[in-house]
Tab-separated table of C-alpha atoms in Angstrom:
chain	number	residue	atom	x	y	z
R	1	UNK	CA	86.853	96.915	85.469
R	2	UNK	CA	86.324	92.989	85.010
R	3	UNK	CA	88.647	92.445	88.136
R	4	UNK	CA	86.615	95.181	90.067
R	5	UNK	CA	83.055	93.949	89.137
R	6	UNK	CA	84.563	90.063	90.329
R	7	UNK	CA	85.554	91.554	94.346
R	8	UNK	CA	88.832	91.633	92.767
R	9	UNK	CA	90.181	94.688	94.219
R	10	UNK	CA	93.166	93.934	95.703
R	11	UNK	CA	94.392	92.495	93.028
R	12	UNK	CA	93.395	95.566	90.770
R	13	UNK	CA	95.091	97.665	93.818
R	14	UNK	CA	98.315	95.400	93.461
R	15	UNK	CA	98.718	95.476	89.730
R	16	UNK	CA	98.042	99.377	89.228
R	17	UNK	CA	101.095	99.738	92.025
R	18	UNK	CA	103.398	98.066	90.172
R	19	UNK	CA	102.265	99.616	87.047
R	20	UNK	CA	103.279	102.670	89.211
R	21	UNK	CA	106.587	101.313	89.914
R	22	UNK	CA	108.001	100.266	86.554
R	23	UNK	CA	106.588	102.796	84.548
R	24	UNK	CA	110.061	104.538	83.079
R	25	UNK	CA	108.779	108.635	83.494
R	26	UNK	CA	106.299	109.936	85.742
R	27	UNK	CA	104.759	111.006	82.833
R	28	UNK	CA	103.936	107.314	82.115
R	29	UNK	CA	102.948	106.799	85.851
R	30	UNK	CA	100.604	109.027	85.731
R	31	UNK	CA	97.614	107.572	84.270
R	32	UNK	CA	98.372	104.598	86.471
R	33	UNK	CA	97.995	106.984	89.432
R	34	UNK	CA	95.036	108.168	88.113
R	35	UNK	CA	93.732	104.903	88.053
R	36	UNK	CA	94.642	103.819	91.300
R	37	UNK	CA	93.149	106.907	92.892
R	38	UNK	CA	89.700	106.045	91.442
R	39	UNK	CA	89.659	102.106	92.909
R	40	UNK	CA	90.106	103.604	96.359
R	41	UNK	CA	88.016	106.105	96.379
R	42	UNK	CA	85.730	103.107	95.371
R	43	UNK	CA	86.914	101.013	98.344
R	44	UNK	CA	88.359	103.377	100.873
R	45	UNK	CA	88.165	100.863	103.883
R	46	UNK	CA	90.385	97.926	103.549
R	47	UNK	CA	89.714	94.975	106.549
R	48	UNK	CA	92.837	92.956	107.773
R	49	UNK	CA	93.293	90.031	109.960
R	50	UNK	CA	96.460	88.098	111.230
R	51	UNK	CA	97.484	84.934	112.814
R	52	UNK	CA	100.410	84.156	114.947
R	53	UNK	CA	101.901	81.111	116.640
R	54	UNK	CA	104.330	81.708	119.174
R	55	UNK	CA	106.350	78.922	120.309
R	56	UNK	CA	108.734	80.034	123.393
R	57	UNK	CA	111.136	78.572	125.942
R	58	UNK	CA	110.683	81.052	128.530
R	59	UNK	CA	106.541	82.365	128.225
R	60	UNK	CA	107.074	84.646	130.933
R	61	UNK	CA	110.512	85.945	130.336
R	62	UNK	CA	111.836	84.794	133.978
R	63	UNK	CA	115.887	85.540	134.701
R	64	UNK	CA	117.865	82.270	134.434
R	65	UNK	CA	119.376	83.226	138.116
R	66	UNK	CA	117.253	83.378	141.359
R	67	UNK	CA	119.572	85.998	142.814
R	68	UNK	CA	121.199	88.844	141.469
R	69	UNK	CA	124.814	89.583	143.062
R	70	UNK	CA	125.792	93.410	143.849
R	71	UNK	CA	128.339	94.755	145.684
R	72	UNK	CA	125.616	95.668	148.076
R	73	UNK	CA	124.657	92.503	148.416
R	74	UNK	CA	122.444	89.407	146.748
R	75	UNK	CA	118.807	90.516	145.942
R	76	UNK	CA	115.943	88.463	145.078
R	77	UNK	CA	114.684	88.261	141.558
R	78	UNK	CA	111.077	87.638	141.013
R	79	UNK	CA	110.213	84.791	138.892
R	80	UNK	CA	114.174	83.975	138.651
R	81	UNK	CA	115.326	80.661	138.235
R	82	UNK	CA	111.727	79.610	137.186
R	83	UNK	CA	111.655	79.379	133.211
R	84	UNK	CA	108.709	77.939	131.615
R	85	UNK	CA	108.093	76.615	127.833
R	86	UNK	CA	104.845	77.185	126.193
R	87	UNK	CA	103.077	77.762	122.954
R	88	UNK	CA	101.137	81.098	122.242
R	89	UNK	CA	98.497	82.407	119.511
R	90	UNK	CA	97.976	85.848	118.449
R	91	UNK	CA	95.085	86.907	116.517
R	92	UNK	CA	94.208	90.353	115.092
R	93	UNK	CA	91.550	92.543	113.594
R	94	UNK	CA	92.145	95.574	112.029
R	95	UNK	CA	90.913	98.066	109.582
R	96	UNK	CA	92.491	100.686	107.209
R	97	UNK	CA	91.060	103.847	105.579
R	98	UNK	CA	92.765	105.310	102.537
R	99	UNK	CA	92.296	108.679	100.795
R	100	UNK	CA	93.954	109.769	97.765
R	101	UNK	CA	96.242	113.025	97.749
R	102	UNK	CA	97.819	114.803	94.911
R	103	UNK	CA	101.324	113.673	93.215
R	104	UNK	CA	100.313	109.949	93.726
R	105	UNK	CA	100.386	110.088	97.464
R	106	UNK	CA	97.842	108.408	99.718
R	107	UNK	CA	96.498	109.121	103.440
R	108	UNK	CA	96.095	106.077	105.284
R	109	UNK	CA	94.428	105.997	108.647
R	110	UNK	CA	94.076	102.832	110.525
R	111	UNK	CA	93.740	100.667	113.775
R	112	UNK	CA	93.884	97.202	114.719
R	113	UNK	CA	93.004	95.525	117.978
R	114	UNK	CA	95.123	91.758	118.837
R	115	UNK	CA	94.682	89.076	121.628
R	116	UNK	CA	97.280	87.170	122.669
R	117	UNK	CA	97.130	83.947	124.442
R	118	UNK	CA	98.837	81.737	126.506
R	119	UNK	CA	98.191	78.413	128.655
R	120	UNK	CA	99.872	80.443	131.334
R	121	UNK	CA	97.756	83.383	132.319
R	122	UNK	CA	100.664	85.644	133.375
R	123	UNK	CA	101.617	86.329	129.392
R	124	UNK	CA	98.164	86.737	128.066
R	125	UNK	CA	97.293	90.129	126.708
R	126	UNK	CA	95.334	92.388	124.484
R	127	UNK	CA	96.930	94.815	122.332
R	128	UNK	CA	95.768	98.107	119.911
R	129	UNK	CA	96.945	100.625	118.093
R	130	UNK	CA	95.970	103.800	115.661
R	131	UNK	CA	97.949	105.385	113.149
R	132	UNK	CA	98.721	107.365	109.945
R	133	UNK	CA	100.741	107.552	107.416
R	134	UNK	CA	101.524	108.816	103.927
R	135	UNK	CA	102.429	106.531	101.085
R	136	UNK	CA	103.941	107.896	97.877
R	137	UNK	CA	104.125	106.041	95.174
R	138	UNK	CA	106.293	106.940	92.168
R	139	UNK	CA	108.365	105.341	89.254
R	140	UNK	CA	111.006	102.929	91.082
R	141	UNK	CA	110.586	104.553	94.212
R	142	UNK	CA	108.023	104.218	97.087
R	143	UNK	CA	108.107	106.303	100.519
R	144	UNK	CA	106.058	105.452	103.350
R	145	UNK	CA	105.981	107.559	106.854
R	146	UNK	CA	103.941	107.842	109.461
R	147	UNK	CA	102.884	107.726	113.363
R	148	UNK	CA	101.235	105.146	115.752
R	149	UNK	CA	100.177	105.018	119.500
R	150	UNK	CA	99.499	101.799	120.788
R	151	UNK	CA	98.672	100.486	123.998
R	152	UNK	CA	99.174	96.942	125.768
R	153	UNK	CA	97.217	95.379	128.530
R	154	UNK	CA	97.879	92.219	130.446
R	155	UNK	CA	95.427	89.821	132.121
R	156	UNK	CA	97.023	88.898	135.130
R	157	UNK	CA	98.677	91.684	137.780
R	158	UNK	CA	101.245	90.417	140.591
R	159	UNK	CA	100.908	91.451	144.377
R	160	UNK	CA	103.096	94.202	143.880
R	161	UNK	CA	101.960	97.589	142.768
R	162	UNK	CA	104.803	97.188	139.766
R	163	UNK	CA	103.644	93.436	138.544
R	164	UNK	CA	102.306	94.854	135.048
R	165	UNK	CA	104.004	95.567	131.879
R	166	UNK	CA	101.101	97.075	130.729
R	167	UNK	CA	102.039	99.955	128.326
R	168	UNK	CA	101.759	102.952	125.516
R	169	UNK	CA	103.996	102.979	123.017
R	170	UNK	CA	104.314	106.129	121.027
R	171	UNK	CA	105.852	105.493	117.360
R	172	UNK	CA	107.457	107.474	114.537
R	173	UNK	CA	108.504	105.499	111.393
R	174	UNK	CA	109.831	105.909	108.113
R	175	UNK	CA	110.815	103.443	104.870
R	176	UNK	CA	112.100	103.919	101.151
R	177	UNK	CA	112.860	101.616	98.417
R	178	UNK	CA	114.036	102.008	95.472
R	179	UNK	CA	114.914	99.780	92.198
R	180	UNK	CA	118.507	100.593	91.001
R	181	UNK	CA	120.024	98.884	87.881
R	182	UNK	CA	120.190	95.564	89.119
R	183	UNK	CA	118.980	95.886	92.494
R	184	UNK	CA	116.639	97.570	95.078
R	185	UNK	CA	117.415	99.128	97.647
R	186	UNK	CA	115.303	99.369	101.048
R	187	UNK	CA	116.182	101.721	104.297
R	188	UNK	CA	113.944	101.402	107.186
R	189	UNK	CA	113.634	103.564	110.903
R	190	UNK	CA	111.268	103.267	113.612
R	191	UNK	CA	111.780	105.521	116.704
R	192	UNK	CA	109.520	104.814	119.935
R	193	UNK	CA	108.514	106.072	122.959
R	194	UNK	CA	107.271	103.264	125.539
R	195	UNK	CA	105.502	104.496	128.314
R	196	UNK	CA	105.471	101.774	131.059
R	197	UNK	CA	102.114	102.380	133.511
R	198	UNK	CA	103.596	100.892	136.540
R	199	UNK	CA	107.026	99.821	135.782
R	200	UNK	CA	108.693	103.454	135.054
R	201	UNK	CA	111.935	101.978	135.440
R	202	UNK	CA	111.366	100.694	131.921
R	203	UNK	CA	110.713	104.190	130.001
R	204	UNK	CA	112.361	105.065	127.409
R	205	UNK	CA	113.457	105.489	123.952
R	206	UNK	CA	113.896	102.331	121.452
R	207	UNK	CA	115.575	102.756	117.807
R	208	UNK	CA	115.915	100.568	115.057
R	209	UNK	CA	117.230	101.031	111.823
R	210	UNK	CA	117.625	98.704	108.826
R	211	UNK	CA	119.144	98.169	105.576
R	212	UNK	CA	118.892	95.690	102.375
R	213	UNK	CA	120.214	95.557	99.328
């Protein structure tokens, strides 16, 4: 209650999770749980922001060849053989609404909105997304899953119908971790859907999948 009454709420937030987390029995978690339910219902909306620098050799992600050789011949590569080095900064706003379930689970319901910029206009874009996802907390063990649309949108078109990457991106993802004796052990998956507006060549499915130990 002091740490609530001084803004301290993250803090608060971040202590009663661990709490969570080492407690031995869910039996002890519990009144953690308890606890933690009440600060958000307090402060359901928690405000984000990030910062990015983006140093690159290649800004707008040209081919290193100005022709690409077939068997049907040499074709012309747009942008090939035209690399160029540059410095970028991405900057985000975003906003997150949590609401306590049962069992020590929480709904979370956000969106954030980013601006990325380069010296070159080509690269610059804006970028948002919405999403949920449920986060359960329990004794050495936390589980996370949820869903996400975003959407992309670049400055700067080319003369050709197809000059924009601008896409959607539809996203399903999933993590667990979980303290064993001496250790803890995270698995991670994110499968995605990107939609490209004009360049349909580029649809398709991306995985990933990761491990630590």
């Amino acid at each position: 209650e002091t740490l609530i009454r001084d803004g301290e709420h993250r803090r608060v937030e971040a202590n009663l999770a661990r709490l969570i987390r080492k407690a031995p029995t869910e039996e002890a978690a519990a009144p953690y749980a308890v606890l933690l339910a009440d600060v958000l219902r307090r402060r359901p909306v928690q405000l984000n922001s990030s910062f990015r620098l983006l140093p690159s050799t290649n800004v707008t992600r040209a081919a290193a060849s100005r022709t690409f050789s077939t068997l049907l011949g040499d074709f012309n590569i747009d942008n090939g053989g035209d690399p160029k080095s540059g410095l970028g900064l991405t900057v985000g706003l975003g906003a997150t609404y949590r609401l306590p379930l049962e069992s020590g689970r929480t709904l979370q319901l956000g969106g954030q909105l980013g601006r990325t910029l380069y010296e070159d206009d080509a690269p610059r874009y804006w970028s948002g997304n919405l999403g949920a996802a449920i986060l359960a907390r329990s004794p050495r063990s936390t589980v996370q899953y949820g869903l996400a649309i975003s959407r992309t949108v670049y400055d700067q078109n080319g003369p050709s119908d197809t000059d924009s990457p601008d896409a959607w991106r539809y996203t399903l993802s999933a993590s667990h971790s979980q303290d064993l004796e001496t250790a803890t052990r995270s698995l991670k998956a994110r499968l995605e859907y990107r939609d490209y507006v004009e360049q349909d060549a580029k649809d398709g499915h991306f995985l990933s999948f990761g491990a630590t130990w």
